[in-house]
Amino acid sequence: MRILITGGTGFLGRALCRALLDGGHALTVLSRRPDSVRRLCGAAVTPLAALEAWPSEPFDAVVNLAGAPIAARRWSADRRAVLRASRVAATERLVAACARAGHPPAVLLSASAIGLYGDRGDAWLGEDEPAADDFLGGLCRDWEAAAQAAGALGTRVCLLRTGLVLHPSGGLLRMLLPAFRLGLGARLGNGRHWQSWIHLEDWLGLTLRLLADGRAEGAFNLTAPEPVTQAAFTAALAGALRRPAWAVAPAGLLRALLGERAQLLLASQRCTPRRAVAAGYRFRHPRLEFGKLLAPNS
Ligand SMILES: NC(=O)c1ccc[n+]([C@@H]2O[C@H](COP(=O)([O-])OP(=O)(O)OC[C@H]3O[C@@H](n4cnc5c(N)ncnc54)[C@H](OP(=O)(O)O)[C@@H]3O)[C@@H](O)[C@H]2O)c1
């Protein structure tokens, strides 16, 4: 397939590019830093600096992963505007470019996040649960709606409601590892809230499945079938590194330091990948096993 990827230079995008190149696909990556695309994504990848330079040869598929980092800075009014523009407005522009192209892509996979569901205690969250009435809920709802508009072009749309993607090469785990290695890992709040995670290998496996399966459409939770509490997550990571993790970061302190962004650490989301399982996807890593995740060849 000829595939256009936005956000292809990021943590998930780079891994996806490697997997798709291995599969023999022809890739174009839309990037604000086109000069870095070949180094980051692979020498065979074609950089695209702007949607206006959309090539005449049609794309069979588009994978939309771009978005300003959600956890990097405090959610001031300006930062919220950047987070929304880089997802909602950017997706609207992408779908408009698909519409202008002579042949719209057969499929659009568009990133979203389980932050859509808000703070939901012990409830199991399938894909039919509504969006929360908070900043992240509204952001994900509008991001998904912008992608769904491609359905009017006859494009099959899948929404990748992604949980915490775990791999030592990036994302949350790369941020946590230095502190945990020093024995400074900490339980967050009371630790009873649920964290829905997914191994990078399963995120890739599911994404490739949704790309190829012509019957797959709509929202999919990209999360492992067995979410864990935050306390269990902390204990498992510290245990795998043979380090203590006695410290506790109180919820009030996290809220004072991070503002509303603390919900990324404290919200309880017990997601179930109901639709992926119903579609026949078999998880390679259904259970959280940091021993395996941190092994040199993982
Ligand atoms: N990683 C996770 O655990 C996780 C969980 C839930 C949802 N997600 C979502 O999945 C997507 C990919 O995640 P990731 O971890 O790979 O993200 P990432 O490493 O931060 O990469 C995102 C990419 O988006 C582009 N980007 C960054 N800031 C931008 C801005 N202001 N305007 C336009 N584009 C911008 C960048 O590409 P260029 O510099 O090449 O333009 C960057 O490489 C994101 O939308 C993220 O919200 C990720």
mmCIF file of C-alpha atoms and ligand atoms in Angstrom:
data_model
loop_
_atom_site.group_PDB
_atom_site.id
_atom_site.type_symbol
_atom_site.label_atom_id
_atom_site.label_comp_id
_atom_site.label_asym_id
_atom_site.label_seq_id
_atom_site.Cartn_x
_atom_site.Cartn_y
_atom_site.Cartn_z
ATOM 1 C CA MET A 1 0.000 0.000 0.000
ATOM 2 C CA ARG A 2 0.938 3.653 -0.400
ATOM 3 C CA ILE A 3 0.493 5.093 3.096
ATOM 4 C CA LEU A 4 0.638 8.666 4.419
ATOM 5 C CA ILE A 5 1.521 9.014 8.111
ATOM 6 C CA THR A 6 1.267 12.189 10.183
ATOM 7 C CA GLY A 7 3.263 12.219 13.429
ATOM 8 C CA GLY A 8 5.458 9.522 11.893
ATOM 9 C CA THR A 9 8.540 10.982 13.590
ATOM 10 C CA GLY A 10 7.121 10.357 17.105
ATOM 11 C CA PHE A 11 7.416 7.414 19.511
ATOM 12 C CA LEU A 12 4.542 5.410 17.987
ATOM 13 C CA GLY A 13 5.062 6.730 14.447
ATOM 14 C CA ARG A 14 8.699 5.620 14.229
ATOM 15 C CA ALA A 15 7.821 2.106 15.409
ATOM 16 C CA LEU A 16 4.916 1.974 12.955
ATOM 17 C CA CYS A 17 7.130 3.134 10.074
ATOM 18 C CA ARG A 18 9.604 0.321 10.831
ATOM 19 C CA ALA A 19 6.805 -2.282 10.881
ATOM 20 C CA LEU A 20 5.213 -0.998 7.659
ATOM 21 C CA LEU A 21 8.545 -0.790 5.833
ATOM 22 C CA ASP A 22 9.197 -4.399 6.886
ATOM 23 C CA GLY A 23 5.812 -5.227 5.329
ATOM 24 C CA GLY A 24 6.916 -3.759 1.998
ATOM 25 C CA HIS A 25 4.652 -0.682 2.024
ATOM 26 C CA ALA A 26 5.578 2.681 0.469
ATOM 27 C CA LEU A 27 5.527 5.412 3.129
ATOM 28 C CA THR A 28 5.204 9.188 3.087
ATOM 29 C CA VAL A 29 5.514 11.089 6.378
ATOM 30 C CA LEU A 30 3.997 14.565 6.824
ATOM 31 C CA SER A 31 6.271 16.468 9.198
ATOM 32 C CA ARG A 32 7.130 19.980 10.392
ATOM 33 C CA ARG A 33 10.778 18.831 10.112
ATOM 34 C CA PRO A 34 10.918 17.070 6.745
ATOM 35 C CA ASP A 35 14.734 17.051 6.801
ATOM 36 C CA SER A 36 14.683 14.644 9.770
ATOM 37 C CA VAL A 37 12.133 12.201 8.358
ATOM 38 C CA ARG A 38 14.564 9.800 6.632
ATOM 39 C CA ARG A 39 16.839 9.648 9.694
ATOM 40 C CA LEU A 40 13.954 9.070 12.129
ATOM 41 C CA CYS A 41 11.550 6.986 10.066
ATOM 42 C CA GLY A 42 13.741 5.118 7.593
ATOM 43 C CA ALA A 43 15.809 5.894 4.506
ATOM 44 C CA ALA A 44 13.056 4.658 2.160
ATOM 45 C CA VAL A 45 10.427 7.073 3.542
ATOM 46 C CA THR A 46 9.352 10.115 1.496
ATOM 47 C CA PRO A 47 9.044 13.332 3.534
ATOM 48 C CA LEU A 48 6.084 15.677 2.935
ATOM 49 C CA ALA A 49 6.502 19.224 4.268
ATOM 50 C CA ALA A 50 2.909 20.429 3.778
ATOM 51 C CA LEU A 51 -0.510 19.113 2.782
ATOM 52 C CA GLU A 52 -0.454 21.555 -0.142
ATOM 53 C CA ALA A 53 2.322 19.382 -1.653
ATOM 54 C CA TRP A 54 0.001 16.303 -1.677
ATOM 55 C CA PRO A 55 1.328 14.103 -4.503
ATOM 56 C CA SER A 56 -0.756 13.251 -7.565
ATOM 57 C CA GLU A 57 -0.465 9.494 -7.014
ATOM 58 C CA PRO A 58 -3.231 8.514 -4.534
ATOM 59 C CA PHE A 59 -2.664 7.129 -1.022
ATOM 60 C CA ASP A 60 -4.386 3.850 -0.161
ATOM 61 C CA ALA A 61 -4.290 4.610 3.560
ATOM 62 C CA VAL A 62 -3.650 7.498 5.958
ATOM 63 C CA VAL A 63 -2.522 7.092 9.583
ATOM 64 C CA ASN A 64 -2.994 10.266 11.639
ATOM 65 C CA LEU A 65 -0.808 10.320 14.766
ATOM 66 C CA ALA A 66 0.270 13.987 15.001
ATOM 67 C CA GLY A 67 -0.355 16.021 18.141
ATOM 68 C CA ALA A 68 1.561 18.294 20.495
ATOM 69 C CA PRO A 69 2.756 16.356 23.600
ATOM 70 C CA ILE A 70 -0.087 16.290 26.109
ATOM 71 C CA ALA A 71 1.958 15.942 29.301
ATOM 72 C CA ALA A 72 4.860 18.250 28.495
ATOM 73 C CA ARG A 73 3.540 21.553 29.882
ATOM 74 C CA ARG A 74 0.902 23.030 32.164
ATOM 75 C CA TRP A 75 -2.508 23.338 30.473
ATOM 76 C CA SER A 76 -2.694 27.137 30.279
ATOM 77 C CA ALA A 77 -5.245 28.638 27.883
ATOM 78 C CA ASP A 78 -2.482 29.003 25.267
ATOM 79 C CA ARG A 79 -1.312 25.409 25.728
ATOM 80 C CA ARG A 80 -4.857 24.057 25.455
ATOM 81 C CA ALA A 81 -5.193 25.940 22.165
ATOM 82 C CA VAL A 82 -1.978 24.300 20.875
ATOM 83 C CA LEU A 83 -3.134 20.831 21.994
ATOM 84 C CA ARG A 84 -6.473 21.311 20.208
ATOM 85 C CA ALA A 85 -5.092 22.931 17.042
ATOM 86 C CA SER A 86 -2.454 20.209 16.576
ATOM 87 C CA ARG A 87 -5.166 17.530 16.794
ATOM 88 C CA VAL A 88 -8.645 18.840 15.878
ATOM 89 C CA ALA A 89 -7.784 21.553 13.321
ATOM 90 C CA ALA A 90 -4.887 19.467 11.924
ATOM 91 C CA THR A 91 -7.227 16.481 11.407
ATOM 92 C CA GLU A 92 -9.822 18.739 9.739
ATOM 93 C CA ARG A 93 -7.117 19.982 7.339
ATOM 94 C CA LEU A 94 -5.991 16.396 6.662
ATOM 95 C CA VAL A 95 -9.544 15.265 5.836
ATOM 96 C CA ALA A 96 -10.009 18.336 3.598
ATOM 97 C CA ALA A 97 -6.820 17.350 1.744
ATOM 98 C CA CYS A 98 -8.167 13.794 1.341
ATOM 99 C CA ALA A 99 -11.366 15.282 -0.116
ATOM 100 C CA ARG A 100 -9.392 17.423 -2.588
ATOM 101 C CA ALA A 101 -7.365 14.430 -3.747
ATOM 102 C CA GLY A 102 -8.826 12.735 -6.812
ATOM 103 C CA HIS A 103 -9.001 9.377 -5.000
ATOM 104 C CA PRO A 104 -9.608 9.594 -1.239
ATOM 105 C CA PRO A 105 -7.804 6.895 0.775
ATOM 106 C CA ALA A 106 -9.664 3.639 1.392
ATOM 107 C CA VAL A 107 -8.892 3.843 5.101
ATOM 108 C CA LEU A 108 -8.004 6.473 7.725
ATOM 109 C CA LEU A 109 -6.665 5.366 11.110
ATOM 110 C CA SER A 110 -6.731 8.329 13.475
ATOM 111 C CA ALA A 111 -5.239 8.525 16.953
ATOM 112 C CA SER A 112 -7.350 9.227 20.001
ATOM 113 C CA ALA A 113 -6.824 8.429 23.677
ATOM 114 C CA ILE A 114 -8.579 6.730 26.580
ATOM 115 C CA GLY A 115 -8.448 10.146 28.282
ATOM 116 C CA LEU A 116 -11.759 10.490 26.406
ATOM 117 C CA TYR A 117 -13.504 8.510 29.189
ATOM 118 C CA GLY A 118 -12.477 10.738 32.134
ATOM 119 C CA ASP A 119 -12.106 9.526 35.733
ATOM 120 C CA ARG A 120 -14.386 6.479 36.038
ATOM 121 C CA GLY A 121 -13.453 4.529 39.167
ATOM 122 C CA ASP A 122 -13.840 0.743 38.940
ATOM 123 C CA ALA A 123 -16.247 0.698 35.963
ATOM 124 C CA TRP A 124 -15.148 -1.345 32.939
ATOM 125 C CA LEU A 125 -14.950 0.997 29.946
ATOM 126 C CA GLY A 126 -15.874 -0.385 26.526
ATOM 127 C CA GLU A 127 -15.935 1.672 23.365
ATOM 128 C CA ASP A 128 -19.606 2.638 23.749
ATOM 129 C CA GLU A 129 -18.937 4.735 26.886
ATOM 130 C CA PRO A 130 -19.469 8.500 26.399
ATOM 131 C CA ALA A 131 -16.780 11.193 26.388
ATOM 132 C CA ALA A 132 -16.139 12.917 29.709
ATOM 133 C CA ASP A 133 -17.228 16.492 30.240
ATOM 134 C CA ASP A 134 -13.691 17.820 30.830
ATOM 135 C CA PHE A 135 -10.793 19.168 28.735
ATOM 136 C CA LEU A 136 -9.400 15.800 27.611
ATOM 137 C CA GLY A 137 -12.869 14.349 27.017
ATOM 138 C CA GLY A 138 -13.804 17.286 24.773
ATOM 139 C CA LEU A 139 -10.454 17.231 22.987
ATOM 140 C CA CYS A 140 -10.715 13.516 22.133
ATOM 141 C CA ARG A 141 -14.404 13.802 21.160
ATOM 142 C CA ASP A 142 -13.710 16.665 18.718
ATOM 143 C CA TRP A 143 -10.514 14.988 17.408
ATOM 144 C CA GLU A 144 -12.506 11.818 16.665
ATOM 145 C CA ALA A 145 -15.366 13.792 15.044
ATOM 146 C CA ALA A 146 -12.872 15.537 12.740
ATOM 147 C CA ALA A 147 -11.559 12.122 11.620
ATOM 148 C CA GLN A 148 -15.057 10.602 11.263
ATOM 149 C CA ALA A 149 -15.840 13.300 8.678
ATOM 150 C CA ALA A 150 -13.711 11.277 6.232
ATOM 151 C CA GLY A 151 -16.512 8.693 6.261
ATOM 152 C CA ALA A 152 -18.458 11.020 3.929
ATOM 153 C CA LEU A 153 -15.709 10.500 1.325
ATOM 154 C CA GLY A 154 -16.287 6.730 1.391
ATOM 155 C CA THR A 155 -13.160 6.262 3.520
ATOM 156 C CA ARG A 156 -13.253 3.605 6.248
ATOM 157 C CA VAL A 157 -12.383 5.332 9.550
ATOM 158 C CA CYS A 158 -10.906 3.631 12.655
ATOM 159 C CA LEU A 159 -10.249 5.597 15.852
ATOM 160 C CA LEU A 160 -7.269 4.368 17.860
ATOM 161 C CA ARG A 161 -8.286 5.026 21.514
ATOM 162 C CA THR A 162 -4.832 4.404 22.860
ATOM 163 C CA GLY A 163 -3.900 3.649 26.475
ATOM 164 C CA LEU A 164 -0.442 4.039 28.047
ATOM 165 C CA VAL A 165 1.852 2.493 25.440
ATOM 166 C CA LEU A 166 4.707 0.719 27.202
ATOM 167 C CA HIS A 167 8.169 0.185 25.771
ATOM 168 C CA PRO A 168 11.587 1.217 27.101
ATOM 169 C CA SER A 169 12.278 3.117 23.862
ATOM 170 C CA GLY A 170 9.806 5.922 24.570
ATOM 171 C CA GLY A 171 6.586 7.234 26.083
ATOM 172 C CA LEU A 172 5.785 6.856 29.787
ATOM 173 C CA LEU A 173 8.246 4.065 30.533
ATOM 174 C CA ARG A 174 11.269 5.965 29.259
ATOM 175 C CA MET A 175 10.251 8.867 31.509
ATOM 176 C CA LEU A 176 9.772 6.642 34.582
ATOM 177 C CA LEU A 177 12.806 4.375 34.282
ATOM 178 C CA PRO A 178 15.540 6.771 35.521
ATOM 179 C CA ALA A 179 13.697 7.492 38.792
ATOM 180 C CA PHE A 180 12.723 3.849 39.361
ATOM 181 C CA ARG A 181 16.304 2.705 38.706
ATOM 182 C CA LEU A 182 17.419 5.048 41.498
ATOM 183 C CA GLY A 183 14.832 3.546 43.854
ATOM 184 C CA LEU A 184 12.788 6.765 43.625
ATOM 185 C CA GLY A 185 9.643 5.228 42.116
ATOM 186 C CA ALA A 186 6.499 6.400 43.869
ATOM 187 C CA ARG A 187 2.896 5.354 44.194
ATOM 188 C CA LEU A 188 0.627 8.150 42.964
ATOM 189 C CA GLY A 189 -2.222 9.209 45.236
ATOM 190 C CA ASN A 190 -3.883 6.242 46.952
ATOM 191 C CA GLY A 191 -2.768 3.988 44.057
ATOM 192 C CA ARG A 192 -6.245 2.441 43.746
ATOM 193 C CA HIS A 193 -6.991 4.012 40.359
ATOM 194 C CA TRP A 194 -6.825 1.867 37.211
ATOM 195 C CA GLN A 195 -4.242 2.292 34.479
ATOM 196 C CA SER A 196 -4.968 0.857 31.053
ATOM 197 C CA TRP A 197 -1.700 0.068 29.330
ATOM 198 C CA ILE A 198 -0.663 -1.701 26.136
ATOM 199 C CA HIS A 199 2.663 -3.184 25.048
ATOM 200 C CA LEU A 200 4.074 -1.387 21.973
ATOM 201 C CA GLU A 201 4.090 -4.715 20.114
ATOM 202 C CA ASP A 202 0.311 -5.093 20.596
ATOM 203 C CA TRP A 203 -0.305 -1.435 19.692
ATOM 204 C CA LEU A 204 1.513 -2.158 16.424
ATOM 205 C CA GLY A 205 -0.214 -5.526 15.948
ATOM 206 C CA LEU A 206 -3.660 -3.990 16.407
ATOM 207 C CA THR A 207 -2.904 -0.972 14.228
ATOM 208 C CA LEU A 208 -1.701 -3.231 11.393
ATOM 209 C CA ARG A 209 -4.824 -5.387 11.844
ATOM 210 C CA LEU A 210 -7.143 -2.340 11.600
ATOM 211 C CA LEU A 211 -5.286 -1.168 8.522
ATOM 212 C CA ALA A 212 -5.774 -4.493 6.757
ATOM 213 C CA ASP A 213 -9.232 -5.586 7.974
ATOM 214 C CA GLY A 214 -11.788 -4.044 5.600
ATOM 215 C CA ARG A 215 -14.612 -4.763 8.092
ATOM 216 C CA ALA A 216 -13.048 -2.803 10.975
ATOM 217 C CA GLU A 217 -14.643 0.600 11.504
ATOM 218 C CA GLY A 218 -15.235 3.032 14.381
ATOM 219 C CA ALA A 219 -13.622 3.298 17.821
ATOM 220 C CA PHE A 220 -11.242 0.684 19.262
ATOM 221 C CA ASN A 221 -9.682 0.666 22.723
ATOM 222 C CA LEU A 222 -5.994 -0.059 22.146
ATOM 223 C CA THR A 223 -5.410 -1.347 25.669
ATOM 224 C CA ALA A 224 -4.399 -4.731 27.092
ATOM 225 C CA PRO A 225 -7.239 -6.906 28.443
ATOM 226 C CA GLU A 226 -5.847 -6.698 31.993
ATOM 227 C CA PRO A 227 -5.512 -3.123 33.282
ATOM 228 C CA VAL A 228 -3.726 -2.731 36.638
ATOM 229 C CA THR A 229 -4.084 -0.382 39.590
ATOM 230 C CA GLN A 230 -1.476 2.344 39.847
ATOM 231 C CA ALA A 231 -0.105 0.748 43.045
ATOM 232 C CA ALA A 232 0.278 -2.607 41.257
ATOM 233 C CA PHE A 233 1.970 -0.876 38.302
ATOM 234 C CA THR A 234 4.469 0.854 40.624
ATOM 235 C CA ALA A 235 5.187 -2.333 42.588
ATOM 236 C CA ALA A 236 5.630 -4.399 39.397
ATOM 237 C CA LEU A 237 8.053 -1.931 37.810
ATOM 238 C CA ALA A 238 10.107 -1.524 40.982
ATOM 239 C CA GLY A 239 10.090 -5.306 41.507
ATOM 240 C CA ALA A 240 11.349 -5.988 37.967
ATOM 241 C CA LEU A 241 14.211 -3.537 38.573
ATOM 242 C CA ARG A 242 14.832 -4.992 42.067
ATOM 243 C CA ARG A 243 14.470 -1.537 43.602
ATOM 244 C CA PRO A 244 12.255 -0.279 46.416
ATOM 245 C CA ALA A 245 9.329 2.053 45.693
ATOM 246 C CA TRP A 246 8.186 3.124 49.141
ATOM 247 C CA ALA A 247 7.494 6.759 48.355
ATOM 248 C CA VAL A 248 4.008 8.149 47.879
ATOM 249 C CA ALA A 249 3.223 11.267 45.831
ATOM 250 C CA PRO A 250 0.012 12.579 47.443
ATOM 251 C CA ALA A 251 -2.788 13.474 45.030
ATOM 252 C CA GLY A 252 -3.097 16.993 46.521
ATOM 253 C CA LEU A 253 0.582 17.687 45.883
ATOM 254 C CA LEU A 254 0.357 16.425 42.281
ATOM 255 C CA ARG A 255 -2.693 18.639 41.669
ATOM 256 C CA ALA A 256 -0.912 21.661 43.169
ATOM 257 C CA LEU A 257 2.186 21.054 41.031
ATOM 258 C CA LEU A 258 0.536 20.020 37.758
ATOM 259 C CA GLY A 259 -2.890 21.643 37.827
ATOM 260 C CA GLU A 260 -5.592 19.862 35.798
ATOM 261 C CA ARG A 261 -2.823 17.929 34.004
ATOM 262 C CA ALA A 262 -2.586 15.776 37.172
ATOM 263 C CA GLN A 263 -5.552 13.833 35.797
ATOM 264 C CA LEU A 264 -3.096 12.126 33.418
ATOM 265 C CA LEU A 265 -1.594 10.512 36.544
ATOM 266 C CA LEU A 266 -4.634 10.230 38.803
ATOM 267 C CA ALA A 267 -7.690 9.447 36.644
ATOM 268 C CA SER A 268 -9.014 5.900 36.903
ATOM 269 C CA GLN A 269 -9.613 4.264 33.510
ATOM 270 C CA ARG A 270 -10.334 0.545 33.501
ATOM 271 C CA CYS A 271 -10.657 -0.034 29.762
ATOM 272 C CA THR A 272 -11.466 -3.243 27.970
ATOM 273 C CA PRO A 273 -10.443 -3.870 24.331
ATOM 274 C CA ARG A 274 -13.874 -5.388 23.645
ATOM 275 C CA ARG A 275 -14.000 -4.574 19.926
ATOM 276 C CA ALA A 276 -10.425 -5.740 19.213
ATOM 277 C CA VAL A 277 -11.133 -9.073 20.909
ATOM 278 C CA ALA A 278 -14.481 -9.386 19.067
ATOM 279 C CA ALA A 279 -12.585 -8.797 15.800
ATOM 280 C CA GLY A 280 -10.400 -11.794 16.647
ATOM 281 C CA TYR A 281 -7.213 -9.971 17.748
ATOM 282 C CA ARG A 282 -5.084 -12.088 20.103
ATOM 283 C CA PHE A 283 -2.859 -10.100 22.463
ATOM 284 C CA ARG A 284 0.784 -11.142 22.661
ATOM 285 C CA HIS A 285 1.095 -9.369 26.025
ATOM 286 C CA PRO A 286 -2.267 -9.582 27.816
ATOM 287 C CA ARG A 287 -0.643 -9.318 31.278
ATOM 288 C CA LEU A 288 1.748 -6.661 32.562
ATOM 289 C CA GLU A 289 5.153 -8.329 32.811
ATOM 290 C CA PHE A 290 7.906 -5.749 33.204
ATOM 291 C CA GLY A 291 10.524 -8.512 33.318
ATOM 292 C CA LYS A 292 9.743 -9.313 29.677
ATOM 293 C CA LEU A 293 9.145 -5.679 28.682
ATOM 294 C CA LEU A 294 12.550 -4.581 29.941
ATOM 295 C CA ALA A 295 14.463 -7.562 28.551
ATOM 296 C CA PRO A 296 17.171 -6.363 26.115
ATOM 297 C CA ASN A 297 15.488 -7.890 23.043
ATOM 298 C CA SER A 298 11.903 -6.887 23.858
HETATM 299 N N1 LIG B 1 2.297 7.255 23.484
HETATM 300 C C1 LIG B 1 1.186 7.009 24.181
HETATM 301 O O1 LIG B 1 1.222 6.296 25.210
HETATM 302 C C2 LIG B 1 -0.135 7.584 23.718
HETATM 303 C C3 LIG B 1 -1.285 7.341 24.475
HETATM 304 C C4 LIG B 1 -2.510 7.853 24.053
HETATM 305 C C5 LIG B 1 -2.591 8.601 22.890
HETATM 306 N N2 LIG B 1 -1.457 8.851 22.177
HETATM 307 C C6 LIG B 1 -1.579 9.696 20.976
HETATM 308 O O2 LIG B 1 -0.996 9.038 19.863
HETATM 309 C C7 LIG B 1 -0.323 9.991 19.032
HETATM 310 C C8 LIG B 1 1.133 9.552 18.832
HETATM 311 O O3 LIG B 1 1.730 9.410 20.126
HETATM 312 P P1 LIG B 1 3.310 9.479 20.330
HETATM 313 O O4 LIG B 1 3.583 9.019 21.702
HETATM 314 O O5 LIG B 1 3.990 8.839 19.176
HETATM 315 O O6 LIG B 1 3.537 11.073 20.246
HETATM 316 P P2 LIG B 1 4.907 11.890 20.034
HETATM 317 O O7 LIG B 1 6.087 11.024 20.217
HETATM 318 O O8 LIG B 1 4.803 13.113 20.898
HETATM 319 O O9 LIG B 1 4.863 12.309 18.484
HETATM 320 C C9 LIG B 1 3.820 13.068 17.965
HETATM 321 C C10 LIG B 1 4.223 13.720 16.659
HETATM 322 O O10 LIG B 1 3.292 14.786 16.424
HETATM 323 C C11 LIG B 1 3.944 15.864 15.780
HETATM 324 N N3 LIG B 1 3.719 17.106 16.561
HETATM 325 C C12 LIG B 1 4.234 17.426 17.774
HETATM 326 N N4 LIG B 1 3.839 18.662 18.139
HETATM 327 C C13 LIG B 1 3.060 19.122 17.122
HETATM 328 C C14 LIG B 1 2.368 20.346 16.900
HETATM 329 N N5 LIG B 1 2.399 21.336 17.783
HETATM 330 N N6 LIG B 1 1.664 20.461 15.743
HETATM 331 C C15 LIG B 1 1.639 19.458 14.832
HETATM 332 N N7 LIG B 1 2.287 18.288 14.983
HETATM 333 C C16 LIG B 1 2.980 18.124 16.127
HETATM 334 C C17 LIG B 1 5.443 15.578 15.744
HETATM 335 O O11 LIG B 1 5.791 15.295 14.391
HETATM 336 P P3 LIG B 1 6.694 16.331 13.525
HETATM 337 O O12 LIG B 1 7.664 16.959 14.472
HETATM 338 O O13 LIG B 1 7.352 15.417 12.529
HETATM 339 O O14 LIG B 1 5.756 17.285 12.876
HETATM 340 C C18 LIG B 1 5.603 14.345 16.649
HETATM 341 O O15 LIG B 1 6.574 13.456 16.171
HETATM 342 C C19 LIG B 1 -0.419 11.355 19.710
HETATM 343 O O16 LIG B 1 -1.431 12.104 19.087
HETATM 344 C C20 LIG B 1 -0.805 11.010 21.141
HETATM 345 O O17 LIG B 1 -1.623 11.995 21.753
HETATM 346 C C21 LIG B 1 -0.222 8.367 22.552
#
